[in-house]
Amino acid sequence: MWGKFHRLKLMNNIKQILKKNCYDIFEIEPQFAIDTALLSTKLHQLQKEFHPDNAINNELSTNLASAHINNCYTTLKNPLNRSIALLEVNGYLLDLAKDTQLPLEFLGEQMELHELIDEANGNISALEELEQTINDKQKQLLVSLSDTFINKDFQEALNLTKQLGFYTRLLNSIADKINE
Amino acid sequence: MALLQISEPDQISEPHHRNIAIGIDLGTTNSLVATVKSGIATVLKDYNQNELTPSVVHYASNKITVGHEALQFRTTDPKNTMISAKRFMGLDVDLTSKNPVKVSSDILSHLKQIAIDSLGETPIGAVITVPAYFDDNQRQATKQAAEIAGLNVLRLLNEPTAAAIAYGLENTESGTFLVYDLGGGTFDVSILSLNKGVFEVLAVNGDTHLGGDDFDKLIYDFIINKIGVSPISDIEEATLMIASRNIKEALSMEESSKVNCKLNNTLYSLEITQNDFWDLSKSLLNKTLMLVKKALRDAKLTINDINQIILVGGSTRMTNLRRLLHDCFHKPPLTSLNPDTVVALGAAIQADNLAGNRNDELLLLDVTPLSLGLETMGGLAQKIIPRNSTIPVTRAQDFTTYKDGQTAMTIHILQGERELVDDCRSLAKFSLKGIPPMTAGVAKIRVTFQIDADGLLSVSAVEQNTGVMSSIEVKPSFGLTPEQITSMLNESIKYAKDDINTRLFNEAKIDAISLVEAIEQALQTDHELLTNNEEQQILLLIRQIKTQIEGINPKPLLEDNAQSPRTILKQLSIRLNEVTSGFASKRMNKAIKAGLSGKKIEEI
């Protein structure tokens, strides 16, 4: 009897998890600045209940809930994905692949940076130097982004998130080149 | 997307009942089986008290030999002796007609038997370890091998994670670990954090075709180069490979080692020093360090963030390797646990945990080692799930048709980090059929990828507008077909039958031998009690029995019919018993008479 009760309760919790947005699952206030240590602690707490290794339950459903929690963890940990999720919570949908309208000045700078990556020609220390430069730029952007969310200036947040997408792509491209 | 399945709740296991589960380290060179006994993880030993079972299988026409007993065939019958089969897992190769999955399943069967013999019962399931850097094909192949061996797989567990469990729980530390795992044929590096019983893997990297074997090969090539002679037969080659490994092992303890080898009927002698070995192995060792750096990058950590370095795999005993790691991390690696057994012990702890025996909290959050992607236009790979994503993980991607009325599309799933499809590993290609005919671009097909806690991939697809769901079975491109698995299962059942028949025959043989020995002894002392004719009859039967025992062709052991060797042997023994019953009573009489003679009548 106890087992049955436990299972039904878990199934109910799983359904709840699958319905919620990432901020609600992690019980975090919907804001941009985030405590990553808290995020990690929350992940561990949640997975202790829902990970298929721990839950005495149907593999499929616990896998789904556990995977959804992991996806949210990745989303909230990554500034770009977190920003997109936070915009969505506030009713703004952003499709980075389609919506690329940005000031010409910004796009020009991006072109230059891409050229610099190509010019580095696989030289690891040159690439790492560039990585540092872009990381610094991205940090400044993250501070501005956090402010716009606090000020509920979602139009500006959309713009900055699009820019963040460009920086993320640059950093991924550098990481790929270094790994090769 | 499949709906939540709410099944009738099964009975959950009684809280106090202990389910015995085992952990198996299926290694390239050696394999082990372990379990948790009274709360302590222990390696199970075979009947000769060996902990390690060499991952070697010898195939004779009628007999499969595994482990230590198969080792001898490496030099006497190398063609039929399978070594390092793990290197070929998930590849479409046949090692002299023996599929690596089959070889692995024979090793797993052997380990299962060691566990049953040692525990006195069949374990409810097993955790089997795999290199963290194994791709989906290699994992699927390992799971298939376990299923063919009749094991209930509780979980496929990454080897470095298993090692971290064994170490972490031993020391109950929290912090960030780097596991450097150099096995016989694979290299893994894994970075994980331990915090209050939760092991969270942050990044893995590795090479599934780099291991201790490659260091043996360096010494092997060095010897051939130095003496200028190549082996002329596969037996010479195998002998020299073994000698090379012995030198590598000796150099972990001594400054130099001497090799004596016979090539082309000439004896050669050569001295190899640690410095020679260092020069030889430098580039391979640096290659592993490159992979360590990649893992650190992915984990967004630096060398200073690593609290402990855990060494796993027999090859990490190499002095040059330990020195290199010490220099690189500015601290000595942890070596308190045996690098050969630590993975099996960790697997046993996780098996015990999954079997529901642990009360304290232990949770593993592992990652997928390689990015998962799809082929897009122009032969490019598009990543769907990036490497080092915590598993289980799901990701959905929407596709649409590009022609009016299109009713099918092909989806090609890839694994790997490269941009071009040809540079990635092809996992599966499937056609999604039954899409309702619509104008191009209207259909919206959502394909969902799920990687489960074993690191295995499954795919489902649904057309969003109409809800048409296509169930897709993903077959690994290089795995076994269901027919091959069935035939292997049948074969293993057949072999099990052979084993029973062999045992029954051996019992009959022992009975017959003791009967023959007793009669031969009696004939020596008392043959005068028999007529010439009687004696000849007995001697003929003894000869027949001996022929049946010695000249046995084991092939017809398959069935226990009237013509089986066991039945023939039994019939001959019965016949011998009958024929000699007169002889036996005569001897009894004689013995009684002898006892009587010399004794006075009153004493009787």
XYZ file of C-alpha atoms in Angstrom, chain B residues 174-582:
409
model
C 34.147 16.679 -1.343
C 36.005 18.491 -4.025
C 36.959 18.291 -7.661
C 38.578 15.140 -8.990
C 40.327 14.390 -12.228
C 40.285 10.737 -13.186
C 43.091 9.666 -15.517
C 42.130 6.235 -16.806
C 44.581 4.467 -19.086
C 43.335 0.951 -19.707
C 44.670 -1.742 -21.988
C 43.047 -0.259 -25.063
C 41.229 2.902 -24.082
C 42.010 6.255 -22.534
C 39.514 8.357 -20.600
C 39.830 11.564 -18.674
C 36.964 12.638 -16.523
C 36.506 15.674 -14.316
C 33.896 15.486 -11.597
C 32.845 17.170 -8.436
C 31.740 15.353 -5.324
C 29.422 17.087 -2.913
C 27.368 15.377 -0.188
C 27.077 12.040 -1.940
C 26.381 13.543 -5.375
C 28.938 12.887 -8.082
C 28.503 15.378 -10.871
C 30.583 14.751 -13.947
C 31.626 18.082 -15.421
C 33.452 16.934 -18.551
C 34.933 13.871 -20.147
C 37.313 13.340 -23.004
C 39.311 10.444 -24.295
C 40.347 8.153 -27.078
C 38.794 4.718 -27.428
C 41.783 3.533 -29.425
C 44.657 4.514 -27.174
C 45.788 2.328 -24.321
C 48.472 0.271 -22.662
C 48.578 -2.012 -25.715
C 49.961 0.906 -27.723
C 52.860 1.283 -25.291
C 53.589 -2.451 -25.673
C 53.603 -1.919 -29.423
C 56.185 0.885 -29.072
C 58.540 -1.496 -27.276
C 57.783 -4.237 -29.788
C 58.686 -1.967 -32.722
C 61.777 -0.763 -30.856
C 63.024 -4.350 -30.420
C 62.432 -5.230 -34.078
C 64.171 -2.044 -35.166
C 67.169 -2.675 -32.920
C 67.800 -6.266 -33.913
C 66.713 -5.799 -37.512
C 64.684 -9.009 -37.706
C 60.908 -9.366 -37.957
C 58.836 -12.245 -36.591
C 58.228 -14.895 -39.241
C 55.109 -16.440 -37.748
C 52.080 -15.301 -35.787
C 53.341 -17.404 -32.885
C 56.670 -15.532 -32.832
C 54.758 -12.280 -33.116
C 52.515 -13.134 -30.154
C 55.511 -14.235 -28.068
C 57.330 -10.978 -28.777
C 54.198 -8.961 -27.923
C 54.036 -10.709 -24.537
C 57.750 -10.067 -23.974
C 57.193 -6.375 -24.802
C 54.424 -6.109 -22.241
C 56.623 -7.775 -19.622
C 59.329 -5.210 -20.290
C 56.865 -2.340 -19.902
C 55.740 -3.781 -16.585
C 59.300 -4.392 -15.411
C 60.236 -0.787 -16.227
C 57.628 0.430 -13.695
C 59.880 -1.039 -11.023
C 63.388 -1.163 -12.454
C 65.748 1.193 -14.246
C 66.265 -1.226 -17.092
C 65.055 -4.568 -18.322
C 66.506 -7.243 -20.539
C 64.627 -9.112 -23.236
C 65.583 -12.480 -24.669
C 63.636 -13.399 -27.739
C 63.850 -16.094 -30.342
C 63.179 -14.829 -33.825
C 63.718 -16.782 -36.994
C 65.358 -19.534 -34.898
C 68.020 -17.182 -33.555
C 68.221 -15.985 -29.965
C 68.513 -12.238 -29.463
C 69.150 -10.334 -26.285
C 68.476 -6.651 -25.764
C 68.526 -4.210 -22.870
C 65.907 -1.451 -22.603
C 66.210 1.397 -20.088
C 63.597 3.709 -18.577
C 65.146 6.515 -20.637
C 64.629 4.549 -23.857
C 61.012 3.986 -22.858
C 60.539 7.658 -21.973
C 61.767 8.682 -25.429
C 59.500 6.129 -27.060
C 56.377 7.010 -25.105
C 56.694 10.804 -24.928
C 54.414 11.525 -27.851
C 51.676 9.133 -26.697
C 51.788 10.559 -23.177
C 51.584 14.106 -24.513
C 48.575 13.064 -26.543
C 46.816 12.049 -23.311
C 47.754 15.378 -21.736
C 46.185 17.218 -24.678
C 42.936 15.375 -23.974
C 43.221 16.262 -20.266
C 43.496 19.935 -21.266
C 40.447 19.673 -23.525
C 38.409 18.228 -20.661
C 39.553 21.045 -18.363
C 38.508 23.607 -20.970
C 35.072 22.028 -21.316
C 34.667 21.986 -17.526
C 35.779 25.647 -17.475
C 38.444 24.783 -14.915
C 42.195 25.132 -14.675
C 44.842 22.759 -13.365
C 44.751 24.550 -9.978
C 41.049 23.769 -9.511
C 41.738 20.030 -9.357
C 41.956 18.761 -5.778
C 42.891 15.164 -6.490
C 44.054 13.078 -9.421
C 42.818 9.502 -9.451
C 44.750 6.917 -11.430
C 42.858 4.045 -13.019
C 44.028 1.147 -15.182
C 47.091 -1.053 -14.920
C 48.949 1.120 -17.429
C 49.019 4.027 -14.985
C 51.746 2.131 -13.118
C 54.248 3.395 -15.702
C 56.832 5.516 -13.887
C 57.151 7.993 -16.741
C 53.404 8.598 -16.747
C 53.227 9.235 -12.994
C 56.160 11.627 -13.194
C 54.524 13.536 -16.046
C 51.214 13.922 -14.167
C 52.965 14.960 -10.974
C 54.847 17.672 -12.871
C 51.743 18.826 -14.687
C 49.434 19.124 -11.658
C 52.116 19.981 -9.084
C 50.822 17.236 -6.816
C 51.218 13.476 -6.624
C 48.324 11.410 -7.996
C 46.216 9.328 -5.578
C 47.307 5.724 -5.636
C 45.825 4.309 -2.426
C 43.453 1.998 -4.334
C 44.639 -0.672 -6.744
C 44.251 0.792 -10.265
C 43.283 -2.660 -11.565
C 40.323 -3.185 -9.240
C 39.021 0.304 -8.481
C 36.575 0.396 -11.425
C 34.983 -2.948 -10.520
C 34.631 -1.847 -6.882
C 32.897 1.380 -7.896
C 30.600 -0.567 -10.228
C 29.715 -2.922 -7.360
C 28.815 0.032 -5.124
C 26.551 1.489 -7.808
C 24.997 -1.949 -8.460
C 24.269 -2.250 -4.747
C 22.758 1.221 -4.824
C 20.544 0.451 -7.850
C 19.439 -2.819 -6.272
C 18.030 -0.687 -3.468
C 20.397 -1.758 -0.720
C 21.974 1.540 0.226
C 20.514 3.827 2.819
C 22.865 6.757 2.478
C 22.476 9.052 -0.445
C 24.503 8.350 -3.529
C 23.664 9.944 -6.823
C 25.554 10.040 -10.100
C 25.025 12.731 -12.645
C 26.989 11.661 -15.672
C 27.405 13.251 -19.081
C 27.304 12.231 -22.721
C 30.864 12.250 -24.094
C 30.165 13.189 -27.710
C 27.890 15.685 -29.382
C 24.833 14.269 -31.067
C 23.791 15.718 -34.357
C 21.970 15.381 -37.638
C 22.972 15.554 -41.262
C 21.774 18.741 -42.911
C 22.012 20.000 -46.494
C 25.472 19.837 -48.021
C 26.854 17.019 -45.906
C 27.146 19.165 -42.794
C 26.501 17.976 -39.253
C 24.219 20.050 -37.073
C 24.624 19.540 -33.340
C 21.478 18.827 -31.349
C 22.846 17.744 -27.983
C 26.314 19.114 -27.204
C 28.981 16.931 -25.598
C 29.197 16.958 -21.798
C 25.444 17.433 -21.409
C 24.224 15.887 -18.160
C 22.217 12.716 -18.828
C 19.433 11.782 -19.111
C 18.757 14.496 -21.643
C 16.106 15.188 -24.271
C 16.179 17.651 -27.120
C 13.574 18.267 -29.769
C 14.139 19.617 -33.260
C 11.498 20.578 -35.810
C 11.774 19.649 -39.478
C 9.634 20.377 -42.467
C 9.102 19.080 -45.966
C 10.652 20.804 -48.981
C 8.349 19.466 -51.693
C 4.577 19.658 -52.106
C 2.936 16.378 -51.121
C 6.094 14.939 -49.660
C 5.218 11.962 -47.450
C 8.601 10.745 -46.237
C 11.967 12.106 -45.107
C 15.284 10.570 -44.145
C 16.999 11.487 -40.926
C 20.651 10.661 -40.427
C 21.891 10.689 -36.812
C 25.546 11.408 -36.128
C 27.862 11.488 -33.170
C 31.054 13.488 -33.022
C 32.512 16.958 -32.891
C 33.443 17.568 -36.513
C 31.576 19.723 -38.992
C 31.466 17.320 -41.897
C 29.162 14.316 -41.842
C 31.941 12.104 -43.168
C 34.118 12.945 -40.149
C 31.420 11.987 -37.624
C 30.281 8.582 -36.535
C 27.087 7.483 -38.285
C 24.722 6.090 -35.644
C 21.563 5.475 -37.590
C 19.664 6.485 -40.656
C 15.915 6.196 -40.687
C 13.031 7.157 -42.901
C 10.047 8.882 -41.441
C 7.081 7.697 -43.474
C 3.359 8.427 -43.508
C 3.589 12.205 -43.360
C 0.177 13.493 -44.597
C 0.604 15.163 -48.011
C 0.804 18.934 -47.504
C 2.235 21.987 -49.203
C 6.013 22.239 -48.831
C 7.028 23.740 -45.512
C 3.672 23.260 -43.797
C 4.340 19.915 -42.182
C 6.060 20.320 -38.853
C 7.840 17.191 -37.760
C 9.200 17.286 -34.255
C 11.981 14.768 -33.728
C 12.872 14.119 -30.106
C 16.197 12.686 -29.106
C 16.614 11.151 -25.730
C 19.841 9.937 -24.157
C 19.012 7.830 -21.126
C 21.028 7.298 -17.958
C 22.996 4.509 -19.688
C 24.096 7.013 -22.303
C 21.995 5.224 -24.920
C 20.046 7.091 -27.574
C 16.435 6.700 -28.604
C 14.486 8.768 -31.106
C 10.798 9.473 -31.585
C 9.008 11.671 -34.095
C 5.579 13.216 -34.453
C 3.983 15.395 -37.109
C 2.730 18.360 -35.088
C -0.273 19.448 -37.205
C -1.941 16.068 -37.473
C -0.443 14.308 -34.482
C 0.708 11.437 -36.699
C 3.340 9.656 -34.715
C 6.035 7.599 -36.301
C 7.581 5.064 -34.097
C 11.193 4.799 -35.001
C 13.436 1.993 -34.143
C 17.014 3.147 -34.121
C 19.330 0.366 -35.097
C 23.010 0.941 -34.629
C 24.687 0.957 -38.029
C 27.360 -1.449 -36.907
C 25.610 -3.466 -34.233
C 24.179 -6.909 -34.504
C 20.935 -7.708 -36.241
C 18.205 -9.334 -34.148
C 18.814 -12.543 -36.144
C 22.479 -12.538 -35.150
C 21.542 -12.038 -31.503
C 19.049 -14.912 -31.652
C 21.604 -17.218 -33.193
C 24.136 -16.253 -30.530
C 21.616 -16.902 -27.788
C 20.881 -20.314 -29.286
C 24.563 -21.017 -29.513
C 25.131 -20.130 -25.873
C 22.273 -22.439 -24.860
C 23.848 -25.173 -26.956
C 27.169 -24.650 -25.234
C 25.483 -24.773 -21.849
C 24.041 -28.166 -22.894
C 27.495 -29.273 -23.984
C 28.788 -28.335 -20.568
C 26.211 -30.529 -18.837
C 26.962 -33.428 -21.173
C 30.668 -33.004 -20.577
C 30.149 -33.068 -16.846
C 27.975 -36.211 -17.000
C 30.540 -37.901 -19.217
C 33.308 -36.976 -16.802
C 31.363 -38.530 -13.932
C 30.870 -41.745 -15.898
C 34.564 -41.665 -16.771
C 35.657 -41.387 -13.128
C 33.371 -44.291 -12.143
C 34.738 -46.430 -14.978
C 38.357 -45.627 -14.144
C 37.984 -46.621 -10.499
C 36.241 -49.874 -11.518
C 38.988 -50.717 -14.004
C 41.718 -49.925 -11.484
C 40.144 -52.185 -8.842
C 39.798 -55.067 -11.293
C 43.320 -54.673 -12.660
C 44.661 -54.840 -9.142
C 42.607 -57.967 -8.426
C 43.860 -59.578 -11.629
C 47.437 -59.033 -10.587
C 47.009 -60.917 -7.335
C 44.250 -63.409 -8.089
C 44.161 -64.122 -11.834
C 44.636 -67.878 -11.097
C 41.026 -67.899 -9.851
C 39.824 -67.348 -13.421
C 39.780 -69.600 -16.423
C 41.729 -68.403 -19.421
C 38.468 -67.685 -21.189
C 37.051 -65.659 -18.301
C 40.240 -63.630 -18.000
C 40.302 -62.828 -21.732
C 36.706 -61.653 -21.579
C 37.513 -59.267 -18.705
C 40.657 -57.926 -20.383
C 38.723 -57.248 -23.585
C 36.112 -55.196 -21.725
C 38.813 -53.213 -19.924
C 40.455 -52.432 -23.277
C 37.144 -51.275 -24.694
C 36.528 -48.992 -21.721
C 40.023 -47.522 -21.974
C 39.567 -46.826 -25.670
C 36.263 -45.183 -24.925
C 37.885 -42.960 -22.279
C 41.112 -42.066 -24.035
C 40.309 -42.067 -27.701
C 37.232 -40.040 -27.119
C 36.198 -37.707 -29.864
C 34.335 -35.090 -27.883
C 32.243 -33.957 -30.873
C 29.367 -36.412 -30.445
C 28.826 -35.200 -26.892
C 25.876 -33.173 -28.000
C 23.068 -35.560 -27.232
C 22.473 -38.145 -24.646
C 21.162 -40.896 -26.891
C 21.992 -44.609 -27.049
C 25.109 -43.901 -29.083
C 26.528 -41.101 -26.925
C 29.980 -41.807 -25.446
C 28.561 -41.512 -21.974
C 25.895 -44.185 -22.621
C 28.425 -46.484 -24.288
C 30.806 -46.025 -21.362
C 28.074 -46.698 -18.852
C 26.977 -49.866 -20.703
C 30.562 -51.124 -20.838
C 30.994 -50.466 -17.103
C 27.785 -52.344 -16.297
C 28.915 -55.230 -18.491
C 32.325 -55.306 -16.767
C 30.602 -55.347 -13.401
C 28.445 -58.308 -14.460
C 31.301 -60.304 -15.969
C 33.485 -59.805 -12.917
C 30.826 -60.570 -10.304
C 31.837 -64.277 -10.340
